[in-house]
Amino acid sequence: MEVRLRMQLLLSVVVLCLTVICAQKQSVGLQNPCTSKQTCSECIRTPTCAWCMQPSMRDGKRCFQPSSSLDWTLHCDEKYVYNPDNEYSIILNQKLSKGSRTRYQSSSSGTVIKGSSSSGSSSVISGGSSSGGSISGGGGSISAGGSSISGGGSSVSGGSSSSSGFYAESHSEAVQIAPQRVSLKLRLNQAYRIRFEYAQAEDYPVDLYYLMDLSKSMEDDKDKLSSLGTLLVDSMRNITSNFRLGFGSFVDKVVMPYVSTVPKNLLEPCSGCKAPYGFKNVMPLSPDANTFADKVRDAAVSGNLDAPEGGFDAIMQAVVCRDKIGWREKARRLLVFSTDAGFHYAGDGKLGGIVKPNDGECHLDSSGLYTHSTIQDYPSISQLNLKVRDNSIHVIFAVTAEQFSVYDQLRTYVEGSSSGQLSADSSNVVDLVKDQYNKISSSVEMKDNASSAVRITYYTSGLSGGAMKQTHKVDGLKVGSKVKFEAEIEVTECPKNRKDWQQLIRIYPVGVNESLLVDLTILGDCPCERKSHPTYKENAIECSGAGTYMCGICKCDAQHFGRKCECSSESGGKEFEGVNTCRPDNTSTVDCSGRGTCICGVCECDSRPNPYEVVSGTYCECDNFTCEYSHGEICSGPSHGICDCGKCKCKPEWTGVACDCPVSNQTCISPINGEVCSGHGECNCGTCLCDDDGGENRYTGKFCERRPGVKPPCAVFKDCVQCQMYHKGILTEEECANCTFVPISVDYVEADEDKGEVFCSYYDEDDCQFRFVYAFNDTGHVLVRAQEELDCPAEVYVLGIVLGVIAAIVLIGLAFILLWKVLTTIHDRREFARFEKERMMAKWDTGENPIYKQATSTFKNPTYAGK
């Protein structure tokens, strides 16, 4: 019997697994995103979908999921499948390098020096005298008088002409990001990760342009900066030997109400001041520290009326005038903005009658003056941010304590900028610039210029090299530190303008003029939809001469429709009357519910690989395979009902959404008292729902026969169990044979509450206990399991108990007597020992009477000692 139960259990598990698998298959089929796509372009814009271009296809959808083995509706030859993969290739990948430096020196008599260029080749350079001349070698030339060297892939800075010769240095360009250019062809909504590395190069060139407010209040700051110019250069050259310094100044627009336009004040707005101006490039970037100090010292201060200054005009010109300022391509660019006042921004120019917006272009004349100061408005913060970002410049706002909070907020809106507090006389400018540079160079932040159609997410393992984490910034960098990044690129939408399907995306470290260029091609259509494709045919025979054949389907002209453009407006198709007869209403987006083909206004439903599964209905909205399942079968099986248009039609004796509920309440009648649900509930779908009064006395059990605190009705089964299992009890042999059940014998009985079993226990006339459990199956029949052996009490030996008690009393008495004897003996011995001890310690002579005293006394003279 146990073997049979195990086999039934195993069979039930197999049926359940098959049911789950079938349900999953149907769910996958219903959720397939590819089936509703009508064209090749729509298909490949959906992830995981592929298009079939096979010329002749009877049924099935051309857009399918090749990775899904459950897509039975399509049988396409592999050569006709278009399923483009994402393609990635590296175009330029120079290895990360720290750059190199070569020193050149000559004397008046001429010197021959070998120097290495960035290409790794060496050059032999012969020098000339200070009077002029040229020195060639290494693919370049050196002009001694001007101290310029070119060629050999190296740039040379420094040097001076004198009678003793000159000194110069050549620097090769470092590579800090690799690779430098890649190509990526990418489908929509399919993310692809590109790996790249960044390493901070040693001795990387630095260009620092000092932009200073030269209003009257900054006069002491100018003098201090002049004296600290050499110290600033020396301090920065401890960081990098390839350092250049420039200087510019600004005041404000020379119009009312910013400055006084009284002729006298235009010449001298304040005591000891020069004429006001907008911005002036005083000194382009140069390695000459002495010239910087002289230019700052000779720069004249000026004055204006209102508190804010025209600093935004100055920043814009210093950023965009790359050639005139002298910004190098491969260098870290720093713009130090020093002021003690606020700033004017876009819109403020209207106060002076200036309404033309700032164009973000360079407008410096030959003397370095800003020519459009009175012509166009101040730039906006967003304009500054755009130009600073495009030119890879770090702006350092070095401002006094009164203005620090304002510029510290401005820093958050200008990419790559930072702020520092300047002392009243700018005496801490050297330390400030050095500290800000260390902060800038110790971190790397990745940005990009991707359009709104492309989403880029950055991941990095940081300096620890552990697992990748989503972040675009790494801090704590040192020279030579290498950081690995991953850029996850995903096209979220297909741009309407086809030109935007080709994009050049720049991924760059903020403030560093190096980047990873990504040539992105968006795969948004199919080659077979273009005229250049060999299968593309206009007015094709396959389309009844009324449409274009492409990608295996027909695109009909305005007067025809149908799979092969075989239907026209003259044939009475309602399509041209504003009504699509293949869709139930205007809210539908696909013909024939996505499960058929609209032919001349009539839906031709798709066939299924399984001949027993049928799609039907006017709009192919019905089928016989998507109804509710119960007990592993659709509509509980043919004996209960059939599936009709997605709903179960039940036979007369069954009801419910899956035809799994009997109409009669026979399965709810209790075998204990013959009442429906024992009179304590109602029958619902063949199952008892017990009454619930909201308290603790709710009835439970299959037939609501149990109640908490009340013994279960075990007595109903007691007599039958006793007579059938143990052949005892009050039932006769005939009555025992009429019992409605036969107990199952088990070694030890224990109730399984999950199966609704109830435990029962009784004692018979011999005080033997018998145990059993009962439960009801799905059909309402009782199942009983009883313990095979009775639990009877052990026999009592009275004589043994009496004799044992008597023996115990005797033994206890003897023990008490023995104990008394031992205690008295010990006591006597102790008393005798004490008497003996006292007798031995007596001090009188036993032969004399201690009370008697003699009549004579004897005395001795101690002088004679008895002589």
Phi, psi and omega in degrees: 000320178296322179297319180295320178296320178297319179296319178296319178297317179298319179296321179297319179297317179298315180297320179296318179298316179297323179297316179298317180297316180297318179297321178295320179298316180293321179297317179298318180297320181288331183264008181295116183284350186275333191296332183273357183278129188261338182236166181293322180297313178299325184292309185283349173279357177255125182302145176071004182261149177227160184243140177257122181261011184303131186301314184245120176222126181285293183236173177096164181263141181285333177268122187213173177256105181294337181279350183260121178283356182267357181275086184273353188280354185233131175232095187239136176293139186301328182290345179261003183272128174249109181221080186295138176262154173293132182242132181229132177214152180260125181267314182224126183215078173281141182291150176300134181217154182269356185082171180218162182226134180234134180260140178237139179213140177221160177239175181294334181273350180100134181223143177253121182231138174261127179230145180266137178265177181294338179279353179095353180274154180258154181233145174254118186244126177251129185264162179241191183273174182286347183287355180126187182113177182231150179235126183241161179150150178068026178080017182213194180218152177234126175258113187294320183296319182264352177059048177240140181230136178218164178097171177070014180073014184237153173246141186237134177232161179088186178102151177210152180262134178203178180291338182266001179111201182215168180229137180212161179231141178245134182238129173270152185287137177274158175241116186251348180225136182214139357287174183261334180208135180224165177239137183219123171254123192224136174275163181293142173059026174237105184287142178226134182259130177252130180262136176209167184232153175227136177221132179283122185282152178278140177058041182287138182301145179228129173248123181238117178251120183265112182253116192238138172285116182251039168285169188303325184291345182259015185296316180292330177293322179297316180296319180293319179297323179298319181285336183262004183301313180295321179295322178297316180295315180298321181295318180287329180286346170288337177272315179215137179282341182261077187236136177229151187227139177225167184216136175217158182223160180210158173230276178188176179294137184272063174216158173289146004262022184279318176228160179283128181263012173297130185310320179296318182286336176292332178274320181216088184291342179205169183296123179077014183259155174261175182298141180289160180203169180278295179210146177220130174278095186287316184216114174297166183301131184206152177278000186274105181289326181295318178297320178301313180298320180293317181296320179292318181295321183279346181294133183267144177275162179219191183214161177216178186266306186275168184287313181293156180245172180268046183294328181294323175301317182293317180298316181300314181291323179293334181275313189275338179275069188295316183290318183285328174285325178098023179297133177272154181293311182253083178199154173277120189258123180242131175241108180269116182255113187245125180200165174238016183226174178281199185219151169270147178223180188309130181107331179292337181296340180295335177297330179258015179078017180258112185245349180287125182294155177292132184268355178069023179251166180277131180222060177252137177273187184295336179271357179093005180277145177280113189277341185255023182298320181263005183258321184232157187292171174293151176285158176274168179295322180293325176295315178300316181299318180297314182289321177297318180293315182295331182259004175053057181241134174269122177261127177248112178276102178261097188233162180285169186299325182295330183255001187298317183297323180293312183285336175292326173288321178299327180304326182290344182257355179244116187298131176076010182267164178215171182222149178214152184269123182266141177290170186301325181249015179063024181290342181260018186296325181295311179296323181297312180297317181297316180294317181293324177295319178297322177295319181294314185284344181271004178222155175227133181232124183268134176228174178206167179246032183294150179283175182293341180280350183239131177248129180239127178241135185254142177228146178209151176268357179068197180283338182284337180074025180274214181290151180290134177235149183283105176194154180248008185225140177229130179252169176080022181288149172232168179300128180091352179294134180247129182238132178263131179239158169227131177250115179269112184255131180219129176272116185269338178206158180267117182302144181292322178279121184297336178296332180283359176286345174247114182231145173251105183264133180252115174257121191219151169283134182299128177083003178241128184276050171225151186203164171256116179267129181245112174278097185265127174244120180273122178275089185249357178213184182246143178301329182289353176267003181256152182296334182285347182284140184296336181271357181281122182224129174267145184049047186285151176296323180299339180250028177060025180070012185237024181190177181257129180266120179207138178058028176087358180231168181254135171252104190283157176283183188292342185258001184224160177204176184110168182301321179243025181057032183277351181253144180224171180294331181288341180276005176089015179293133182281355180302326185271358176262011179088008180235128176260109184283357177263006178231138184293330180201179183287347180280344181285143182252350181231153178280146172054037177058019181074010183233028178190184181237133180275115180240108180054043177083004180237136181279128171252107188288149179289149174267158183251149177301326176276116184296341180276351178259124188230133172261131185215183179104161181299323180247023182056033182272350184251157173201172181242027183222008180245020177283174180293144176257148173209135182057033176080007181227150178289130184054033178064016177100161182301334180287345181254323182180179180231158180267125182226110178055045175080003179229148182279131171254114189269155173285162189305326184273003181230154179212182182101164183294334178244018180054036182252009179247124177289146179289319180282164179255026184298323182286355180258357181282126183288130175288353181277310181237002176075009179261157176292119181053036178057016180080009183236028180183187179231154183270124180227115179056040177077007182231141181282131170252106187289150177296143180229109180271005179085358180253201182269358185261030181288137179284147180224178181103165182300324180245025181054038184267352183247147180221134181302137180084355179242133181299140179294159183284061180288335184298337179296328185253352186302306187296319180294321178295317183295320183281323184280326183271319189242000179055045176228181174102188187267348183283143176281173181296324180289318179294325179294325180289340181272003177299144185278000181214163175236118182295148175266127183278132177225158180291317180219130185260136179210134185282136174256102185294333178296332178266004179077021181283145180244131181270135180229146181213134181218161174246139178267189183293341178265015183060026175268136182265135173234141186237148176201161175234151177227155177203169180243137177276185184297334181269000178091002178278145182276140175239129184236133171241129184236149178288132187294318184256142174283148174261093183260149179288151180287154180288145182257126178264098186292314181302317179298321180293316181298311179300322179296320180293316180298314180299323180293321180294315180300312181297321179294320178297313178302321180296320179294316179300315180298319179296319179297318180297317180297317183293317179294321179297316179297320182294315180299317181295323178294320180293319179295320179296322179294320179298316180298321181294319180291322178296321181291335184267009181290140186258346181268158178279133184289345181271349181244158178270123182291347181271337184284140178231130183291158184275339183256155178231147183241134180233151180228139178275121183289346181288321181269354176053034175090008179279000000 
